[in-house]
PDB file of C-alpha atoms in Angstrom:
ATOM      1  CA  UNK A   9      74.571  71.737  44.116  1.00 60.00           C
ATOM      2  CA  UNK A  10      73.040  75.189  44.490  1.00 62.00           C
ATOM      3  CA  UNK A  11      69.518  75.802  43.225  1.00 72.00           C
ATOM      4  CA  UNK A  12      70.091  79.557  43.132  1.00 75.00           C
ATOM      5  CA  UNK A  13      71.425  80.569  39.685  1.00 85.00           C
ATOM      6  CA  UNK A  14      73.493  83.400  41.128  1.00 92.00           C
ATOM      7  CA  UNK A  15      76.728  83.167  43.023  1.00 93.00           C
ATOM      8  CA  UNK A  16      76.487  84.039  46.706  1.00 93.00           C
ATOM      9  CA  UNK A  17      78.728  86.799  48.076  1.00 94.00           C
ATOM     10  CA  UNK A  18      81.595  84.464  49.020  1.00 95.00           C
ATOM     11  CA  UNK A  19      81.454  82.680  45.655  1.00 94.00           C
ATOM     12  CA  UNK A  20      81.291  86.009  43.808  1.00 96.00           C
ATOM     13  CA  UNK A  21      84.352  87.321  45.645  1.00 97.00           C
ATOM     14  CA  UNK A  22      86.282  84.098  44.990  1.00 96.00           C
ATOM     15  CA  UNK A  23      85.218  84.015  41.338  1.00 96.00           C
ATOM     16  CA  UNK A  24      86.200  87.629  40.678  1.00 97.00           C
ATOM     17  CA  UNK A  25      89.619  87.050  42.226  1.00 97.00           C
ATOM     18  CA  UNK A  26      90.032  83.883  40.152  1.00 96.00           C
ATOM     19  CA  UNK A  27      89.009  85.732  36.983  1.00 96.00           C
ATOM     20  CA  UNK A  28      91.498  88.502  37.765  1.00 97.00           C
ATOM     21  CA  UNK A  29      94.304  85.962  38.280  1.00 96.00           C
ATOM     22  CA  UNK A  30      93.336  84.176  35.035  1.00 95.00           C
ATOM     23  CA  UNK A  31      93.649  87.499  33.215  1.00 96.00           C
ATOM     24  CA  UNK A  32      96.736  88.947  34.876  1.00 97.00           C
ATOM     25  CA  UNK A  33      98.927  85.869  35.421  1.00 97.00           C
ATOM     26  CA  UNK A  34      99.255  84.746  31.779  1.00 95.00           C
ATOM     27  CA  UNK A  35     100.032  88.331  30.740  1.00 96.00           C
ATOM     28  CA  UNK A  36     102.711  88.647  33.438  1.00 97.00           C
ATOM     29  CA  UNK A  37     104.302  85.299  32.520  1.00 96.00           C
ATOM     30  CA  UNK A  38     104.152  86.174  28.824  1.00 96.00           C
ATOM     31  CA  UNK A  39     105.856  89.512  29.497  1.00 97.00           C
ATOM     32  CA  UNK A  40     108.723  87.831  31.368  1.00 97.00           C
ATOM     33  CA  UNK A  41     109.201  85.197  28.668  1.00 97.00           C
ATOM     34  CA  UNK A  42     109.076  87.806  25.891  1.00 97.00           C
ATOM     35  CA  UNK A  43     111.511  90.090  27.700  1.00 97.00           C
ATOM     36  CA  UNK A  44     114.008  87.458  28.788  1.00 97.00           C
ATOM     37  CA  UNK A  45     113.752  84.798  26.067  1.00 97.00           C
ATOM     38  CA  UNK A  46     111.845  86.252  23.107  1.00 96.00           C
ATOM     39  CA  UNK A  47     109.156  83.574  23.548  1.00 97.00           C
ATOM     40  CA  UNK A  48     105.436  83.607  24.166  1.00 95.00           C
ATOM     41  CA  UNK A  49     104.098  81.452  26.968  1.00 94.00           C
ATOM     42  CA  UNK A  50     102.535  79.171  24.334  1.00 95.00           C
ATOM     43  CA  UNK A  51     105.840  78.825  22.447  1.00 97.00           C
ATOM     44  CA  UNK A  52     107.654  78.023  25.685  1.00 97.00           C
ATOM     45  CA  UNK A  53     105.000  75.455  26.657  1.00 95.00           C
ATOM     46  CA  UNK A  54     105.394  73.826  23.243  1.00 96.00           C
ATOM     47  CA  UNK A  55     109.175  73.608  23.639  1.00 97.00           C
ATOM     48  CA  UNK A  56     108.916  72.454  27.269  1.00 95.00           C
ATOM     49  CA  UNK A  57     106.424  69.675  26.478  1.00 94.00           C
ATOM     50  CA  UNK A  58     108.642  68.413  23.642  1.00 96.00           C
ATOM     51  CA  UNK A  59     111.639  68.500  25.992  1.00 96.00           C
ATOM     52  CA  UNK A  60     109.815  66.161  28.389  1.00 92.00           C
ATOM     53  CA  UNK A  61     108.875  63.652  25.694  1.00 92.00           C
ATOM     54  CA  UNK A  62     111.020  60.565  25.054  1.00 91.00           C
ATOM     55  CA  UNK A  63     113.071  61.267  21.957  1.00 94.00           C
ATOM     56  CA  UNK A  64     111.881  64.903  22.143  1.00 96.00           C
ATOM     57  CA  UNK A  65     109.444  64.014  19.340  1.00 95.00           C
ATOM     58  CA  UNK A  66     105.654  63.976  19.100  1.00 94.00           C
ATOM     59  CA  UNK A  67     103.152  63.762  16.261  1.00 95.00           C
ATOM     60  CA  UNK A  68     101.767  67.240  15.633  1.00 95.00           C
ATOM     61  CA  UNK A  69      98.248  66.081  16.557  1.00 93.00           C
ATOM     62  CA  UNK A  70      99.491  64.685  19.881  1.00 92.00           C
ATOM     63  CA  UNK A  71     101.481  67.856  20.549  1.00 93.00           C
ATOM     64  CA  UNK A  72      98.353  69.936  19.858  1.00 93.00           C
ATOM     65  CA  UNK A  73      96.438  67.848  22.415  1.00 88.00           C
ATOM     66  CA  UNK A  74      99.342  68.136  24.850  1.00 88.00           C
ATOM     67  CA  UNK A  75      99.322  71.939  24.774  1.00 90.00           C
ATOM     68  CA  UNK A  76      95.532  72.213  24.385  1.00 88.00           C
ATOM     69  CA  UNK A  77      95.705  73.853  20.970  1.00 90.00           C
ATOM     70  CA  UNK A  78      94.156  73.560  17.564  1.00 93.00           C
ATOM     71  CA  UNK A  79      96.425  71.967  14.993  1.00 94.00           C
ATOM     72  CA  UNK A  80      96.259  75.177  12.959  1.00 95.00           C
ATOM     73  CA  UNK A  81      97.468  77.398  15.813  1.00 96.00           C
ATOM     74  CA  UNK A  82     100.192  74.934  16.725  1.00 97.00           C
ATOM     75  CA  UNK A  83     101.369  74.729  13.107  1.00 96.00           C
ATOM     76  CA  UNK A  84     101.850  78.501  13.001  1.00 97.00           C
ATOM     77  CA  UNK A  85     103.816  78.471  16.262  1.00 97.00           C
ATOM     78  CA  UNK A  86     105.939  75.491  15.235  1.00 97.00           C
ATOM     79  CA  UNK A  87     106.726  77.239  11.931  1.00 97.00           C
ATOM     80  CA  UNK A  88     108.150  80.177  13.919  1.00 97.00           C
ATOM     81  CA  UNK A  89     110.073  77.802  16.196  1.00 98.00           C
ATOM     82  CA  UNK A  90     111.449  76.062  13.092  1.00 98.00           C
ATOM     83  CA  UNK A  91     112.714  79.406  11.765  1.00 97.00           C
ATOM     84  CA  UNK A  92     114.690  79.783  14.996  1.00 97.00           C
ATOM     85  CA  UNK A  93     116.153  76.281  14.602  1.00 98.00           C
ATOM     86  CA  UNK A  94     114.494  75.031  17.796  1.00 98.00           C
ATOM     87  CA  UNK A  95     112.055  72.533  16.238  1.00 98.00           C
ATOM     88  CA  UNK A  96     111.916  70.508  13.040  1.00 97.00           C
ATOM     89  CA  UNK A  97     108.933  68.894  11.371  1.00 96.00           C
ATOM     90  CA  UNK A  98     109.388  65.655   9.507  1.00 93.00           C
ATOM     91  CA  UNK A  99     107.369  62.637   8.373  1.00 92.00           C
ATOM     92  CA  UNK A 100     106.879  59.999  11.042  1.00 89.00           C
ATOM     93  CA  UNK A 101     109.080  56.933  10.561  1.00 85.00           C
ATOM     94  CA  UNK A 102     106.012  54.773  11.370  1.00 84.00           C
ATOM     95  CA  UNK A 103     103.615  56.510   8.977  1.00 83.00           C
ATOM     96  CA  UNK A 104     104.567  58.956   6.263  1.00 77.00           C
ATOM     97  CA  UNK A 105     101.099  60.483   6.524  1.00 87.00           C
ATOM     98  CA  UNK A 106     101.840  61.729  10.049  1.00 92.00           C
ATOM     99  CA  UNK A 107     104.043  64.752  10.686  1.00 95.00           C
ATOM    100  CA  UNK A 108     106.089  64.805  13.863  1.00 95.00           C
ATOM    101  CA  UNK A 109     107.643  67.769  15.637  1.00 97.00           C
ATOM    102  CA  UNK A 110     111.124  67.206  17.034  1.00 97.00           C
ATOM    103  CA  UNK A 111     112.917  69.458  19.503  1.00 98.00           C
ATOM    104  CA  UNK A 112     116.431  70.127  18.224  1.00 98.00           C
ATOM    105  CA  UNK A 113     119.527  70.322  20.405  1.00 98.00           C
ATOM    106  CA  UNK A 114     119.324  74.113  20.020  1.00 98.00           C
ATOM    107  CA  UNK A 115     115.678  73.961  21.156  1.00 98.00           C
ATOM    108  CA  UNK A 116     116.604  71.923  24.197  1.00 98.00           C
ATOM    109  CA  UNK A 117     119.295  74.466  25.011  1.00 98.00           C
ATOM    110  CA  UNK A 118     116.680  77.259  24.643  1.00 98.00           C
ATOM    111  CA  UNK A 119     114.449  75.472  27.166  1.00 97.00           C
ATOM    112  CA  UNK A 120     117.382  75.018  29.547  1.00 97.00           C
ATOM    113  CA  UNK A 121     118.314  78.707  29.258  1.00 98.00           C
ATOM    114  CA  UNK A 122     114.718  79.902  29.641  1.00 98.00           C
ATOM    115  CA  UNK A 123     113.492  77.622  32.441  1.00 97.00           C
ATOM    116  CA  UNK A 124     115.377  79.217  35.372  1.00 97.00           C
ATOM    117  CA  UNK A 125     114.043  82.719  34.670  1.00 97.00           C
ATOM    118  CA  UNK A 126     110.540  81.390  34.074  1.00 97.00           C
ATOM    119  CA  UNK A 127     110.642  79.362  37.305  1.00 97.00           C
ATOM    120  CA  UNK A 128     111.877  82.429  39.195  1.00 98.00           C
ATOM    121  CA  UNK A 129     108.976  84.487  37.846  1.00 97.00           C
ATOM    122  CA  UNK A 130     106.450  81.772  38.731  1.00 97.00           C
ATOM    123  CA  UNK A 131     107.946  81.641  42.224  1.00 98.00           C
ATOM    124  CA  UNK A 132     107.884  85.451  42.553  1.00 98.00           C
ATOM    125  CA  UNK A 133     104.300  85.831  41.357  1.00 97.00           C
ATOM    126  CA  UNK A 134     102.751  82.812  43.071  1.00 97.00           C
ATOM    127  CA  UNK A 135     104.785  80.970  45.659  1.00 97.00           C
ATOM    128  CA  UNK A 136     106.632  83.811  47.373  1.00 98.00           C
ATOM    129  CA  UNK A 137     103.284  85.178  48.595  1.00 97.00           C
ATOM    130  CA  UNK A 138     102.173  81.815  50.030  1.00 97.00           C
ATOM    131  CA  UNK A 139     103.267  79.892  53.087  1.00 97.00           C
ATOM    132  CA  UNK A 140     103.390  76.078  53.053  1.00 97.00           C
ATOM    133  CA  UNK A 141      99.702  75.843  53.921  1.00 98.00           C
ATOM    134  CA  UNK A 142      98.853  78.231  51.084  1.00 97.00           C
ATOM    135  CA  UNK A 143     100.865  76.175  48.595  1.00 97.00           C
ATOM    136  CA  UNK A 144      99.073  73.024  49.743  1.00 96.00           C
ATOM    137  CA  UNK A 145      95.696  74.782  49.497  1.00 96.00           C
ATOM    138  CA  UNK A 146      96.505  76.087  46.025  1.00 95.00           C
ATOM    139  CA  UNK A 147      97.502  72.571  44.926  1.00 92.00           C
ATOM    140  CA  UNK A 148      94.228  71.142  46.266  1.00 93.00           C
ATOM    141  CA  UNK A 149      92.054  73.851  44.709  1.00 94.00           C
ATOM    142  CA  UNK A 150      93.718  73.660  41.300  1.00 91.00           C
ATOM    143  CA  UNK A 151      93.625  69.837  41.350  1.00 88.00           C
ATOM    144  CA  UNK A 152      89.869  69.935  41.973  1.00 91.00           C
ATOM    145  CA  UNK A 153      89.311  72.416  39.142  1.00 91.00           C
ATOM    146  CA  UNK A 154      91.608  70.504  36.754  1.00 88.00           C
ATOM    147  CA  UNK A 155      89.717  67.336  37.636  1.00 88.00           C
ATOM    148  CA  UNK A 156      86.515  69.022  36.493  1.00 91.00           C
ATOM    149  CA  UNK A 157      88.010  70.638  33.367  1.00 88.00           C
ATOM    150  CA  UNK A 158      90.160  67.679  32.253  1.00 83.00           C
ATOM    151  CA  UNK A 159      88.693  64.601  33.959  1.00 85.00           C
ATOM    152  CA  UNK A 160      90.442  62.136  31.657  1.00 80.00           C
ATOM    153  CA  UNK A 161      93.826  63.817  32.128  1.00 76.00           C
ATOM    154  CA  UNK A 162      94.080  64.055  28.345  1.00 70.00           C
ATOM    155  CA  UNK A 163      95.894  67.381  28.446  1.00 66.00           C
ATOM    156  CA  UNK A 164      99.468  66.214  28.924  1.00 55.00           C
ATOM    157  CA  UNK A 165     100.379  69.554  30.464  1.00 56.00           C
ATOM    158  CA  UNK A 166      97.904  68.528  33.204  1.00 56.00           C
ATOM    159  CA  UNK A 167     100.200  67.018  35.830  1.00 55.00           C
ATOM    160  CA  UNK A 168      97.412  65.185  37.637  1.00 51.00           C
ATOM    161  CA  UNK A 169      97.974  62.021  35.640  1.00 52.00           C
ATOM    162  CA  UNK A 170     101.787  62.200  35.897  1.00 50.00           C
ATOM    163  CA  UNK A 171     102.618  63.153  39.468  1.00 45.00           C
ATOM    164  CA  UNK A 172     102.727  61.216  42.644  1.00 40.00           C
ATOM    165  CA  UNK A 173     103.002  63.659  45.571  1.00 41.00           C
ATOM    166  CA  UNK A 174     104.040  60.787  47.822  1.00 37.00           C
ATOM    167  CA  UNK A 175     107.059  60.193  45.573  1.00 34.00           C
ATOM    168  CA  UNK A 176     107.970  63.865  45.640  1.00 39.00           C
ATOM    169  CA  UNK A 177     107.650  64.257  41.859  1.00 41.00           C
ATOM    170  CA  UNK A 178     107.727  67.784  40.527  1.00 41.00           C
ATOM    171  CA  UNK A 179     106.226  69.038  37.249  1.00 40.00           C
ATOM    172  CA  UNK A 180     108.338  71.064  34.865  1.00 46.00           C
ATOM    173  CA  UNK A 181     107.682  74.771  35.042  1.00 48.00           C
ATOM    174  CA  UNK A 182     105.862  75.040  31.789  1.00 50.00           C
TER     175      UNK A 182
END
């Protein structure tokens, strides 16, 4: 741990590049999704996470945790997805007090249509500029940061608690 409150020159350079990527990458991915699929990145993440859930159904509170959102924000997005016929909300069969979101067949088809273009854009923006060593380094760096930001692995979109690199598992592009 550094006693100096300021970042040294190497840390400052790395931080500024990280901050630039954190600003530019979501905007670039959002632009591709809007252009090609009429979705925001958050809407696509919501659909993608439902598509990976058994029964394509989650309680709204669990879905909010999965996509790292407030319940209020998620409710607004799910309402728009409902208007498109991609998601439905209904009372939970286990507890009528709980509302679940369910990905419809049309929603699953939307994910299937959208995923290839999204994966191509992720590849173009990130992986095409890295060699194998760079991909491995990126995976290590992001795993360390995710471990600090989400140590319990509670964010389901966080693949750290779902992947086994030895088994060759791959996360969904979402």
